[in-house]
Short mmCIF file of N, CA and C in Angstrom, two decimals:
data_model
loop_
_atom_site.label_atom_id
_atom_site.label_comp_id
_atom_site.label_asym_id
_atom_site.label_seq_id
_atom_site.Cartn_x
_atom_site.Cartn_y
_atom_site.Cartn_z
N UNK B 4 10.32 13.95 -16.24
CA UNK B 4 10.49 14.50 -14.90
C UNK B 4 10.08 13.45 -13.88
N UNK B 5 10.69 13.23 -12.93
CA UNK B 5 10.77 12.29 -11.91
C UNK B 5 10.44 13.43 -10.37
N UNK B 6 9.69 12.78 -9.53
CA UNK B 6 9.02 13.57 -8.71
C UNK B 6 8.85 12.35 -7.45
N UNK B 7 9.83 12.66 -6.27
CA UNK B 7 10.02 11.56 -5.05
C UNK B 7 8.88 12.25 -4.42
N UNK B 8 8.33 11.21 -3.65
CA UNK B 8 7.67 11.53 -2.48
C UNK B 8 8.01 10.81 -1.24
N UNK B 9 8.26 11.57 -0.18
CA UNK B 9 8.44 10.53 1.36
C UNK B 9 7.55 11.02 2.36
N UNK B 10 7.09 9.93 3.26
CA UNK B 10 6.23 10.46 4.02
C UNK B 10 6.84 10.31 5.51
N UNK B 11 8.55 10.27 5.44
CA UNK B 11 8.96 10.16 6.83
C UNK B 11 9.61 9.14 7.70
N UNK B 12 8.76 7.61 6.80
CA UNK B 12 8.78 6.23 7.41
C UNK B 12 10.27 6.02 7.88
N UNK B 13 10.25 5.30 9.13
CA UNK B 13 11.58 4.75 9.75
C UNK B 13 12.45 4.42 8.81
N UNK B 14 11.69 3.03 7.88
CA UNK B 14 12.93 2.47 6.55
C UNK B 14 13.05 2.98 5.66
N UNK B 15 12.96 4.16 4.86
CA UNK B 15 13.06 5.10 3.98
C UNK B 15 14.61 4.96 3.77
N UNK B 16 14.93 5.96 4.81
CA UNK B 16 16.43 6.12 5.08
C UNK B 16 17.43 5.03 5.14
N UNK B 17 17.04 4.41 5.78
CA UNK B 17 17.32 3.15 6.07
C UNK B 17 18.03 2.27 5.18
N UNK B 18 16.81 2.27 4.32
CA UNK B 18 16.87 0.90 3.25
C UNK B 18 16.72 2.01 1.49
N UNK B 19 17.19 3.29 1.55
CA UNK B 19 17.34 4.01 0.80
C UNK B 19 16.42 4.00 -0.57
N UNK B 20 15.24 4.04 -0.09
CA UNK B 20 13.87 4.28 -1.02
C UNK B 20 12.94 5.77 -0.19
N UNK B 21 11.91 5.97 -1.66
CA UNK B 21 10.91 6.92 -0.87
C UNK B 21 9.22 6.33 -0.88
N UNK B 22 8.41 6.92 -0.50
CA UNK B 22 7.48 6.03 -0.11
C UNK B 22 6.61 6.13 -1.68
N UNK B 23 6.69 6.88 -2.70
CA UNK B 23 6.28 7.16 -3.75
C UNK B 23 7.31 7.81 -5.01
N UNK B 24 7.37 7.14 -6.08
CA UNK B 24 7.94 7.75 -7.18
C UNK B 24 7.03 7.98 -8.41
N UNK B 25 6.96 9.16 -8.71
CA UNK B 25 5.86 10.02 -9.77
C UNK B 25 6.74 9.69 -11.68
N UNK B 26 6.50 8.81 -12.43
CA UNK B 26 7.23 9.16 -13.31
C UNK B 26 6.73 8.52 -14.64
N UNK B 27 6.56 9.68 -15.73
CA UNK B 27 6.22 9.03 -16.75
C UNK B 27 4.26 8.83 -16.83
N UNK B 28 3.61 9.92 -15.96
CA UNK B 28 2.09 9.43 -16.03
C UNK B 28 2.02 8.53 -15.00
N UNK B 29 2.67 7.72 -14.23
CA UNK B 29 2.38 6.59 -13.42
C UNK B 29 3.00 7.20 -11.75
N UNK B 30 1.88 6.27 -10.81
CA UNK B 30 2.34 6.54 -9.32
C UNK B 30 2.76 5.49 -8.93
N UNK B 31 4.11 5.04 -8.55
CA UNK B 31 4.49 3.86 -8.24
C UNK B 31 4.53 4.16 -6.15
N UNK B 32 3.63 3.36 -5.78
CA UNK B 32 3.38 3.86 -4.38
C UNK B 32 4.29 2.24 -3.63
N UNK B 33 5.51 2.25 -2.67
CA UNK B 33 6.29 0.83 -2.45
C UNK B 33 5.58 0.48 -1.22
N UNK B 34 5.81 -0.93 -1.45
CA UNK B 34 5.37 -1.56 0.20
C UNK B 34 5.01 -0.71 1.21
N UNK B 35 3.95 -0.29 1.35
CA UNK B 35 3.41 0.39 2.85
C UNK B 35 2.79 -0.48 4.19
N UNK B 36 3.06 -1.01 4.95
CA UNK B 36 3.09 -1.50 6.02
C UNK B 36 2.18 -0.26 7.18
N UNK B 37 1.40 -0.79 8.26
CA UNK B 37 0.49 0.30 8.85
C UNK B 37 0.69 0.03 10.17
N UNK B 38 0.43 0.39 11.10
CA UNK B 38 0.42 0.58 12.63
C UNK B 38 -0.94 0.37 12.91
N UNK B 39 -0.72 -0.54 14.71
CA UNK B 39 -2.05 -1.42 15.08
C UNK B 39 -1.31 -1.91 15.52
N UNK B 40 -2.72 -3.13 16.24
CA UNK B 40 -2.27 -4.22 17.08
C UNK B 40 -2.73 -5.57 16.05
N UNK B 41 -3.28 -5.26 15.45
CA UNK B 41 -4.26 -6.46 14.42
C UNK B 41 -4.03 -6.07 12.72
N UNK B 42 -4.61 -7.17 11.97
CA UNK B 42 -4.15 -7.20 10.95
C UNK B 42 -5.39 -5.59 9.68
N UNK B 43 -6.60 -5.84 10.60
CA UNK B 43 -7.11 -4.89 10.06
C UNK B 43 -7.25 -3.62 10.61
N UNK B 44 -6.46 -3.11 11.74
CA UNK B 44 -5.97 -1.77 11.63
C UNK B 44 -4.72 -1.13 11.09
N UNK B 45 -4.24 -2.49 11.13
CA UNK B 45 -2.46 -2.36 10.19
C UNK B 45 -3.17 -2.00 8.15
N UNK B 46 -4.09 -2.69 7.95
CA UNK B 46 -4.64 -2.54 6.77
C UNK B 46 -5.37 -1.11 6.55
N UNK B 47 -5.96 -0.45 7.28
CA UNK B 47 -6.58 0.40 7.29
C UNK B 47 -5.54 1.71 7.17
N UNK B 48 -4.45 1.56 8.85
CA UNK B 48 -3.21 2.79 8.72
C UNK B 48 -2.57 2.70 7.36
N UNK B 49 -2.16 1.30 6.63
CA UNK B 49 -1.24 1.39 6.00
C UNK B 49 -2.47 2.36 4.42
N UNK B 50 -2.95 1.81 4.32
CA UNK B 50 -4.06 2.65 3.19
C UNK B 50 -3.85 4.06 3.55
N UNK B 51 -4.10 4.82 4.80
CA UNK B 51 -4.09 6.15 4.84
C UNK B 51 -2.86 6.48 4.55
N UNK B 52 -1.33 6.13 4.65
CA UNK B 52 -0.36 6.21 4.15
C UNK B 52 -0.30 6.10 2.63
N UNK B 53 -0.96 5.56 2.06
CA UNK B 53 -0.85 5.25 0.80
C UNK B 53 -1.82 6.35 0.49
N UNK B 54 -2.89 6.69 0.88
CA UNK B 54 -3.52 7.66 -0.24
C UNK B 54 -3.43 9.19 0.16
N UNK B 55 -2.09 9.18 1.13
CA UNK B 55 -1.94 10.29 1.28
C UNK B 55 -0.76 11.11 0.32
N UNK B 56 0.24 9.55 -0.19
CA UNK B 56 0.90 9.51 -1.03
C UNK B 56 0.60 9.94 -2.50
N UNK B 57 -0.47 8.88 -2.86
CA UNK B 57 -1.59 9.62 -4.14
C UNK B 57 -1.72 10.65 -3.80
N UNK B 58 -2.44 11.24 -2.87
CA UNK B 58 -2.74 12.76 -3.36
C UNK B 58 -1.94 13.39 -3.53
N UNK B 59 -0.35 13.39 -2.73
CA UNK B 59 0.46 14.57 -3.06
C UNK B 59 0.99 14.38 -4.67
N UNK B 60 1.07 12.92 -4.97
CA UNK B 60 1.20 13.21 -6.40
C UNK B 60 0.35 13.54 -7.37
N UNK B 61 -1.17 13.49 -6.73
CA UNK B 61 -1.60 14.33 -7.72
C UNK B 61 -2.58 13.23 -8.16
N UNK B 62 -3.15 11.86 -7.47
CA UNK B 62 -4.16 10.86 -7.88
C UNK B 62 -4.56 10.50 -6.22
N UNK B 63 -5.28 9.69 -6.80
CA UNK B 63 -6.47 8.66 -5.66
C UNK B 63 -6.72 7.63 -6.09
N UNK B 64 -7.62 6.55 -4.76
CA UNK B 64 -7.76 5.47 -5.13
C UNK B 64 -8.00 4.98 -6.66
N UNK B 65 -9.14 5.48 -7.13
CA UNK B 65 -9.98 5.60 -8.26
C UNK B 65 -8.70 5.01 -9.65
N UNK B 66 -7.72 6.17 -9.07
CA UNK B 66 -6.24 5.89 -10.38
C UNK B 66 -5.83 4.62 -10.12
N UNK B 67 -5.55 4.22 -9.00
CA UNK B 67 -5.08 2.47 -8.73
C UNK B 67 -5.61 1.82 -9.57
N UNK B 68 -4.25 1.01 -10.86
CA UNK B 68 -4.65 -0.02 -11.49
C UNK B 68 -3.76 -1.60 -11.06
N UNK B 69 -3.35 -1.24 -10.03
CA UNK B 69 -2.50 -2.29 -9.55
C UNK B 69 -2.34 -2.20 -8.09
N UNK B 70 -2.50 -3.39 -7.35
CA UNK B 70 -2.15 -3.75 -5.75
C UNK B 70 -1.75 -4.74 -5.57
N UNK B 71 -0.89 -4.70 -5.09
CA UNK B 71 -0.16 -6.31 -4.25
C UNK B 71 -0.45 -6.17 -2.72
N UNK B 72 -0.81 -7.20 -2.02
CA UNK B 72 -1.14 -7.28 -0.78
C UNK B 72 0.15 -8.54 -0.35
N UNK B 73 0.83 -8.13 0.70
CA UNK B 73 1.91 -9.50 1.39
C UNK B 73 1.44 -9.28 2.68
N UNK B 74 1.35 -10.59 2.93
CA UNK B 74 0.90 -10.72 4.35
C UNK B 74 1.51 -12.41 5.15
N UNK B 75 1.99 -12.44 6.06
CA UNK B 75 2.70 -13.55 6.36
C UNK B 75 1.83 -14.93 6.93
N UNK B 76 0.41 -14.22 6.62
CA UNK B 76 -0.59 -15.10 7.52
C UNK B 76 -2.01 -15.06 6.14
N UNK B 77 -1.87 -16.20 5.34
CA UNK B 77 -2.78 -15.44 4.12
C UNK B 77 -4.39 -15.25 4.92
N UNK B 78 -4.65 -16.43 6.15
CA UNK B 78 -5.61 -16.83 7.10
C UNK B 78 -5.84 -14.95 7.30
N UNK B 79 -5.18 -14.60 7.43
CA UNK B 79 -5.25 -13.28 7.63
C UNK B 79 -6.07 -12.06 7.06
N UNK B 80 -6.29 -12.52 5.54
CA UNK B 80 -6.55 -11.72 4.43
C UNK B 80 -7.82 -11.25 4.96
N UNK B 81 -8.77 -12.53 4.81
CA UNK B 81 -10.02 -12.37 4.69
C UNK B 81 -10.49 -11.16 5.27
N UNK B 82 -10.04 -11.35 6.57
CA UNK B 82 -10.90 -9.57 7.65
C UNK B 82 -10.73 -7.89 7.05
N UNK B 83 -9.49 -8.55 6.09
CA UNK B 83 -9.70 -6.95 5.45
C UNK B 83 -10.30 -6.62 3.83
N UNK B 84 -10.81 -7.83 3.46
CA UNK B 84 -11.67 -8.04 2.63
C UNK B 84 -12.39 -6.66 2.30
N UNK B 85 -13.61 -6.28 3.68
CA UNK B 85 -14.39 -5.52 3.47
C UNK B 85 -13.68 -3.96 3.24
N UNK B 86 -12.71 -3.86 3.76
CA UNK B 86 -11.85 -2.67 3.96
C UNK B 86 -11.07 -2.17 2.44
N UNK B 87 -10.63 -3.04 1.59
CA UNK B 87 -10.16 -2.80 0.58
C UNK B 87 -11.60 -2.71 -0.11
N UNK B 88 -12.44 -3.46 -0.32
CA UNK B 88 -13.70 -3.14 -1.17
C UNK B 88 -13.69 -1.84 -0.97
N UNK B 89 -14.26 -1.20 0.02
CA UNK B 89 -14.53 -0.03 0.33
C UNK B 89 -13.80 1.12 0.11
N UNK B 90 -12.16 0.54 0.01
CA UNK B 90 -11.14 1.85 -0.37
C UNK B 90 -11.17 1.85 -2.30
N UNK B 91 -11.43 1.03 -2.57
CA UNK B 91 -11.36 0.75 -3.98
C UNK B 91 -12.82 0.62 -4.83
N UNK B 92 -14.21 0.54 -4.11
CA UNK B 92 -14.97 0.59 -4.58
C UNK B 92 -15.11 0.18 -5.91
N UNK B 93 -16.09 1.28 -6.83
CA UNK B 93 -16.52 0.82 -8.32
C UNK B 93 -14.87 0.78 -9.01
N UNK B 94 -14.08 1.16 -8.73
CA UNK B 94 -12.94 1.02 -9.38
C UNK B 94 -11.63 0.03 -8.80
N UNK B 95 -11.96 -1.13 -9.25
CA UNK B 95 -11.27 -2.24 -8.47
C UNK B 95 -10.09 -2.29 -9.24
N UNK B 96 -8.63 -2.63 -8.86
CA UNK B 96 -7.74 -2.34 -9.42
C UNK B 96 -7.43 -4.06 -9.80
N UNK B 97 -6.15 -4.71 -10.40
CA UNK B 97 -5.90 -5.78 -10.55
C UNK B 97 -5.19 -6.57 -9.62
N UNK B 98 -5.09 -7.03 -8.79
CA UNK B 98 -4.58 -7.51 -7.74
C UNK B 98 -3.82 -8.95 -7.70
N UNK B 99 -3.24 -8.87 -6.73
CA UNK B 99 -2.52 -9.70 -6.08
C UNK B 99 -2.02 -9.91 -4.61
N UNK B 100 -2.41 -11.17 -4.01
CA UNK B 100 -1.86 -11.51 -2.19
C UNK B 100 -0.54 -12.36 -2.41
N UNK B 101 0.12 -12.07 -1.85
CA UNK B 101 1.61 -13.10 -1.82
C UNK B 101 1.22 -13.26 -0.22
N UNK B 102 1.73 -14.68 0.10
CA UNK B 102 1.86 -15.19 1.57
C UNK B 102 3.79 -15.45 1.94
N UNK B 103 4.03 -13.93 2.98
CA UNK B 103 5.28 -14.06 2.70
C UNK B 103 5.97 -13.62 3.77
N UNK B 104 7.36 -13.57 4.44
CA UNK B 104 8.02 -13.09 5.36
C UNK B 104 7.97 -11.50 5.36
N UNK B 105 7.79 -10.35 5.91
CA UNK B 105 7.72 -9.20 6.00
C UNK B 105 8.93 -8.58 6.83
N UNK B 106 9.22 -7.08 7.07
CA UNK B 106 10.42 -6.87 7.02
C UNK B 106 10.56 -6.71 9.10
N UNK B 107 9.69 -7.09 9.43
CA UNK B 107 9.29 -7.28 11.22
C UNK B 107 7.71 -7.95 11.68
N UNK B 108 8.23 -9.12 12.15
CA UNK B 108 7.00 -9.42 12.68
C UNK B 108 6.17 -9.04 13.42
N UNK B 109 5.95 -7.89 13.71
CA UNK B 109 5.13 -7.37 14.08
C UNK B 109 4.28 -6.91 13.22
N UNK B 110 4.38 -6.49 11.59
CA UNK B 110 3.37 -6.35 10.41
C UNK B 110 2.87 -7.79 9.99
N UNK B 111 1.60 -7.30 10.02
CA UNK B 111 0.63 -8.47 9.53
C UNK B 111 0.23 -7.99 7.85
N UNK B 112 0.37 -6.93 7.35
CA UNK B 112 0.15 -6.53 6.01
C UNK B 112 0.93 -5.93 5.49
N UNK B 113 1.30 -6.07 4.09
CA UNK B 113 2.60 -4.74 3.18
C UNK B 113 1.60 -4.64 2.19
N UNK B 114 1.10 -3.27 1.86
CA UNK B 114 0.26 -3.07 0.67
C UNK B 114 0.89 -2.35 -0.55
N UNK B 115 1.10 -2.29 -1.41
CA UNK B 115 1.88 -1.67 -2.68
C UNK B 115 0.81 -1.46 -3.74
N UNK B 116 1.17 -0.33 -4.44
CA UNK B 116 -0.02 0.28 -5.38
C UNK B 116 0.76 0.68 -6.95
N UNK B 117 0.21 1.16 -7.69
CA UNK B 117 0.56 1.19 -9.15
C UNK B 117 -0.57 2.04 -9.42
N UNK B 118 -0.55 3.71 -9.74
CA UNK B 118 -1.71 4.08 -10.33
C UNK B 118 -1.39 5.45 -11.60
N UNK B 119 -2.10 5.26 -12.36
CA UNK B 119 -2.14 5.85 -13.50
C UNK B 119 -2.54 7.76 -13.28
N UNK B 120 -1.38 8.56 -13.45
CA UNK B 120 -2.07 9.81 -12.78
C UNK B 120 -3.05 10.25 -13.94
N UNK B 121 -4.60 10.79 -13.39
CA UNK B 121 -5.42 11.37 -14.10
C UNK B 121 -4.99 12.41 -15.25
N UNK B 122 -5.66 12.76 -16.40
CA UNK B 122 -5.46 13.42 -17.24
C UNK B 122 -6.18 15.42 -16.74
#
């Protein structure tokens, strides 16, 4: 059983994806991008998008065993350092930053997740 989730986003429709696909035990959560003027409130919105996604499928941070972070400015990363610690705590997932073109310059972060739904 396959189980979409959308949370609305402009490019959904657009670019014909949903912001979460449930399938097989796994939460595949796509590129979430956040709203702001800076790179760590864009990091922060785009997380509440994302774990609002987990919950409707049915996980949380904790399940995240995978994150990719793209950001077009890697100089960038560092400030949200403390912000992902904190969303991910004792359960740090496996990660990855790509330094890369994004889909409007006006995003300074695309965050993408991979999490295992609880038993």
């Amino acid at each position: 059983m396959i189980k979409r989730i959308s949370s609305g986003g402009e490019f959904e429709p657009k670019l014909g994806y949903c912001r979460a696909v449930v399938a097989g035990g796994w939460v595949h959560v796509s590129g979430t991008v956040g709203q702001g003027d800076t790179v760590v409130e864009q990091c922060r919105s785009a997380l509440t998008v994302i774990e609002k996604a987990l919950i409707e499928a049915g996980a949380g941070f904790s399940d995240v065993v995978r994150v990719t972070y793209m950001l077009p400015d890697k100089a960038e990363f560092e400030p949200c350092w403390p912000i992902l610690s904190e969303t991910f705590g004792a359960n740090p997932p496996a990660a990855t930053m790509i330094e890369c073109d994004l889909i409007d310059p006006k995003y300074r972060i695309e965050i993408e997740v991979t999490a295992y739904l609880p038993e």
